[in-house]
């Protein structure tokens, strides 16, 4: 598999040079190959959220190189970074981040609108994504009319509607019961089997154990990076 993501000696420093400076990432180097399923695990304050922000082009490192499919992210314009976030990476968050005043279908169509896709085409793509997560009959509902598990499935549909090569999931089961959380993880596994690169951010060792590879962070440093045997695959 080709290298998709390369972090080379990445630092993310807040208050650099001050006595109170915080090194959220402290010399991190990491390579993720195309088609991998990687869990990045760590407790609160470990740097995993900062790692997600850097990997997802939501934040730029203070120092170091980040190559995404061979492109140096630090050299990209804000417009180019926005295109990557919209087209190349699908985000799934713990709190769903749905717009409560929009219908399920309208929520899923949002990233497609940002891409400039025509109305008929984005309708079909959104409907296809909702069908994949079992919600094609709930397209006119509002998020407030749905359970937490259903809302998370809407968020997943929104993330996959653009067919991105990377899915980044930040604590995607954190607000769900164990059965629904298990279903979400199974769906991420299925996406990975189909060739999507999945990066799962979690504090939970049990959740991290569902990935083929586990990268553990402590105090902004990688302290473990190991391949794992996974029964689900």
Short mmCIF file of C-alpha atoms in Angstrom, two decimals:
data_model
loop_
_atom_site.label_atom_id
_atom_site.label_comp_id
_atom_site.label_asym_id
_atom_site.label_seq_id
_atom_site.Cartn_x
_atom_site.Cartn_y
_atom_site.Cartn_z
CA UNK A 1 0.00 0.00 0.00
CA UNK A 2 1.18 3.51 -0.83
CA UNK A 3 1.85 6.07 1.89
CA UNK A 4 -1.16 8.38 2.20
CA UNK A 5 -0.15 10.39 5.27
CA UNK A 6 3.35 11.25 6.45
CA UNK A 7 4.05 13.28 9.58
CA UNK A 8 7.70 14.19 9.99
CA UNK A 9 8.82 15.56 13.36
CA UNK A 10 5.55 17.46 13.91
CA UNK A 11 5.25 19.99 16.74
CA UNK A 12 2.12 21.85 17.77
CA UNK A 13 3.06 24.38 20.43
CA UNK A 14 0.77 26.83 22.16
CA UNK A 15 2.45 29.87 23.70
CA UNK A 16 5.80 28.99 22.14
CA UNK A 17 8.72 30.54 23.99
CA UNK A 18 6.68 31.41 27.05
CA UNK A 19 7.16 29.82 30.43
CA UNK A 20 3.65 28.40 30.10
CA UNK A 21 4.13 26.94 26.59
CA UNK A 22 2.25 23.71 25.90
CA UNK A 23 3.57 21.12 23.46
CA UNK A 24 0.36 19.41 22.40
CA UNK A 25 2.39 17.48 19.83
CA UNK A 26 6.06 17.04 20.59
CA UNK A 27 8.11 15.74 17.66
CA UNK A 28 5.58 13.28 16.25
CA UNK A 29 6.48 11.19 13.19
CA UNK A 30 3.88 8.85 11.71
CA UNK A 31 3.12 7.19 8.39
CA UNK A 32 -0.36 5.91 7.48
CA UNK A 33 -0.72 3.83 4.34
CA UNK A 34 -3.65 3.95 1.98
CA UNK A 35 -6.39 1.54 3.08
CA UNK A 36 -5.28 1.22 6.71
CA UNK A 37 -7.59 1.24 9.74
CA UNK A 38 -5.67 3.07 12.48
CA UNK A 39 -6.78 3.90 16.01
CA UNK A 40 -5.08 6.86 17.69
CA UNK A 41 -5.63 6.37 21.39
CA UNK A 42 -4.79 8.41 24.47
CA UNK A 43 -6.26 9.90 27.60
CA UNK A 44 -7.35 13.51 28.03
CA UNK A 45 -4.36 15.80 27.46
CA UNK A 46 -2.40 13.20 25.50
CA UNK A 47 -2.52 15.18 22.26
CA UNK A 48 -4.93 12.96 20.34
CA UNK A 49 -7.43 15.76 19.58
CA UNK A 50 -4.60 17.98 18.35
CA UNK A 51 -3.38 15.07 16.25
CA UNK A 52 -6.85 14.76 14.70
CA UNK A 53 -6.97 18.49 13.96
CA UNK A 54 -3.58 18.36 12.25
CA UNK A 55 -4.35 15.19 10.29
CA UNK A 56 -7.73 16.58 9.24
CA UNK A 57 -6.21 19.89 8.06
CA UNK A 58 -8.26 21.72 10.69
CA UNK A 59 -5.04 23.11 12.18
CA UNK A 60 -1.51 23.68 10.91
CA UNK A 61 1.51 22.38 12.86
CA UNK A 62 3.95 24.82 14.41
CA UNK A 63 6.92 22.95 12.95
CA UNK A 64 7.51 19.82 10.93
CA UNK A 65 6.23 18.42 7.64
CA UNK A 66 2.82 16.96 6.89
CA UNK A 67 2.57 15.26 3.51
CA UNK A 68 -0.93 14.24 2.42
CA UNK A 69 -0.79 12.08 -0.72
CA UNK A 70 2.63 13.62 -1.35
CA UNK A 71 1.48 17.24 -0.93
CA UNK A 72 3.00 19.43 1.78
CA UNK A 73 -0.04 20.65 3.70
CA UNK A 74 1.80 23.63 5.19
CA UNK A 75 2.23 25.10 1.70
CA UNK A 76 -1.49 25.04 0.83
CA UNK A 77 -3.76 28.07 0.80
CA UNK A 78 -6.85 28.30 2.99
CA UNK A 79 -8.98 27.56 -0.07
CA UNK A 80 -6.96 24.45 -0.89
CA UNK A 81 -7.18 23.26 2.73
CA UNK A 82 -10.94 23.81 2.67
CA UNK A 83 -11.20 21.67 -0.47
CA UNK A 84 -9.30 18.85 1.23
CA UNK A 85 -11.56 18.99 4.29
CA UNK A 86 -14.62 18.97 2.08
CA UNK A 87 -13.67 16.38 -0.52
CA UNK A 88 -10.77 14.25 0.68
CA UNK A 89 -11.72 13.70 4.34
CA UNK A 90 -15.07 12.70 5.83
CA UNK A 91 -15.43 13.70 9.48
CA UNK A 92 -17.55 11.89 12.08
CA UNK A 93 -17.77 13.53 15.51
CA UNK A 94 -19.00 12.33 18.89
CA UNK A 95 -21.70 15.04 19.09
CA UNK A 96 -22.91 14.50 15.48
CA UNK A 97 -22.73 18.26 14.59
CA UNK A 98 -26.03 18.15 12.71
CA UNK A 99 -28.00 21.31 11.98
CA UNK A 100 -31.20 20.88 13.93
CA UNK A 101 -33.35 23.08 11.67
CA UNK A 102 -32.51 21.05 8.54
CA UNK A 103 -33.96 17.70 7.54
CA UNK A 104 -31.85 14.56 7.49
CA UNK A 105 -31.52 14.83 3.72
CA UNK A 106 -30.52 18.49 3.87
CA UNK A 107 -27.85 17.75 6.47
CA UNK A 108 -26.31 15.07 4.26
CA UNK A 109 -26.47 17.33 1.19
CA UNK A 110 -24.45 20.12 2.84
CA UNK A 111 -20.92 18.98 1.87
CA UNK A 112 -22.19 18.30 -1.64
CA UNK A 113 -23.51 21.86 -1.88
CA UNK A 114 -20.07 23.15 -0.84
CA UNK A 115 -18.59 21.12 -3.68
CA UNK A 116 -20.91 22.78 -6.16
CA UNK A 117 -22.67 19.56 -7.15
CA UNK A 118 -25.94 20.07 -9.02
CA UNK A 119 -29.20 19.63 -7.09
CA UNK A 120 -30.32 16.43 -8.82
CA UNK A 121 -26.92 14.79 -8.44
CA UNK A 122 -26.49 15.73 -4.80
CA UNK A 123 -29.99 14.44 -4.04
CA UNK A 124 -29.04 11.06 -5.48
CA UNK A 125 -25.70 10.96 -3.66
CA UNK A 126 -27.27 11.94 -0.33
CA UNK A 127 -30.04 9.38 -0.76
CA UNK A 128 -27.48 6.70 -1.60
CA UNK A 129 -25.49 7.52 1.55
CA UNK A 130 -28.62 7.47 3.73
CA UNK A 131 -29.65 4.14 2.23
CA UNK A 132 -26.26 2.71 3.16
CA UNK A 133 -26.85 3.56 6.81
CA UNK A 134 -30.46 2.36 6.76
CA UNK A 135 -32.18 5.75 6.90
CA UNK A 136 -33.60 6.20 3.40
CA UNK A 137 -37.13 6.28 4.86
CA UNK A 138 -36.29 9.07 7.34
CA UNK A 139 -35.08 11.72 4.90
CA UNK A 140 -37.72 14.31 5.89
CA UNK A 141 -37.20 13.96 9.64
CA UNK A 142 -35.30 16.53 11.70
CA UNK A 143 -32.44 15.41 13.97
CA UNK A 144 -34.57 16.22 17.05
CA UNK A 145 -37.00 13.51 15.96
CA UNK A 146 -34.34 10.81 15.99
CA UNK A 147 -32.44 8.76 18.55
CA UNK A 148 -28.73 9.31 19.22
CA UNK A 149 -27.82 6.25 17.18
CA UNK A 150 -29.89 7.46 14.24
CA UNK A 151 -28.31 10.91 14.44
CA UNK A 152 -24.86 9.35 14.37
CA UNK A 153 -25.86 7.38 11.28
CA UNK A 154 -26.95 10.65 9.64
CA UNK A 155 -23.50 12.06 10.51
CA UNK A 156 -21.88 9.00 8.93
CA UNK A 157 -24.01 9.40 5.80
CA UNK A 158 -22.93 13.03 5.59
CA UNK A 159 -19.29 11.98 5.91
CA UNK A 160 -19.47 9.34 3.16
CA UNK A 161 -21.74 11.23 0.73
CA UNK A 162 -18.74 12.79 -1.02
CA UNK A 163 -17.04 9.36 -1.23
CA UNK A 164 -13.84 10.60 0.46
CA UNK A 165 -10.74 8.37 0.52
CA UNK A 166 -10.26 9.11 4.25
CA UNK A 167 -12.75 8.85 7.10
CA UNK A 168 -11.72 10.47 10.37
CA UNK A 169 -13.89 9.49 13.34
CA UNK A 170 -13.46 11.35 16.64
CA UNK A 171 -14.93 9.31 19.53
CA UNK A 172 -17.80 8.23 17.22
CA UNK A 173 -19.34 5.87 19.80
CA UNK A 174 -18.89 8.10 22.86
CA UNK A 175 -22.52 9.24 23.06
CA UNK A 176 -24.04 5.86 22.15
CA UNK A 177 -25.09 2.72 24.00
CA UNK A 178 -22.88 -0.33 23.53
CA UNK A 179 -25.06 -2.06 20.92
CA UNK A 180 -25.40 1.04 18.74
CA UNK A 181 -21.72 1.84 19.18
CA UNK A 182 -20.89 -1.68 18.01
CA UNK A 183 -22.98 -1.10 14.86
CA UNK A 184 -21.11 2.13 14.14
CA UNK A 185 -17.77 0.36 14.47
CA UNK A 186 -18.95 -2.44 12.19
CA UNK A 187 -19.87 0.14 9.57
CA UNK A 188 -16.42 1.73 9.80
CA UNK A 189 -14.94 -1.74 9.37
CA UNK A 190 -17.05 -2.24 6.25
CA UNK A 191 -15.91 1.07 4.77
CA UNK A 192 -12.33 0.00 5.40
CA UNK A 193 -12.90 -3.34 3.67
CA UNK A 194 -14.08 -1.36 0.65
CA UNK A 195 -10.78 0.52 0.55
CA UNK A 196 -11.42 3.63 2.65
CA UNK A 197 -8.64 4.69 4.99
CA UNK A 198 -10.15 4.99 8.48
CA UNK A 199 -8.55 6.95 11.34
CA UNK A 200 -10.31 6.46 14.66
CA UNK A 201 -9.60 8.81 17.57
CA UNK A 202 -10.50 7.39 20.99
CA UNK A 203 -9.61 7.27 24.67
CA UNK A 204 -11.09 3.75 24.98
CA UNK A 205 -8.70 0.81 24.72
CA UNK A 206 -11.59 -1.50 23.86
CA UNK A 207 -12.59 0.67 20.92
CA UNK A 208 -8.97 0.97 19.82
CA UNK A 209 -8.74 -2.83 19.80
CA UNK A 210 -11.14 -2.93 16.81
CA UNK A 211 -8.52 -1.36 14.52
CA UNK A 212 -5.78 -3.22 12.70
CA UNK A 213 -3.21 -0.77 14.06
CA UNK A 214 -3.03 1.15 17.32
CA UNK A 215 -1.00 4.34 17.83
CA UNK A 216 -0.83 5.42 21.47
CA UNK A 217 -0.11 9.01 22.51
CA UNK A 218 1.11 10.30 25.88
CA UNK A 219 2.06 13.93 26.53
CA UNK A 220 2.16 14.72 22.82
CA UNK A 221 4.49 11.84 21.96
CA UNK A 222 3.89 8.47 20.31
CA UNK A 223 4.74 5.85 22.91
CA UNK A 224 3.41 2.80 21.05
CA UNK A 225 2.65 1.91 17.44
CA UNK A 226 1.64 -1.69 16.86
CA UNK A 227 -0.25 -3.90 14.44
CA UNK A 228 -3.17 -5.82 15.97
CA UNK A 229 -5.04 -9.02 15.28
CA UNK A 230 -8.71 -8.18 14.81
CA UNK A 231 -11.42 -10.84 14.78
CA UNK A 232 -13.99 -8.69 12.99
CA UNK A 233 -12.21 -8.63 9.63
#
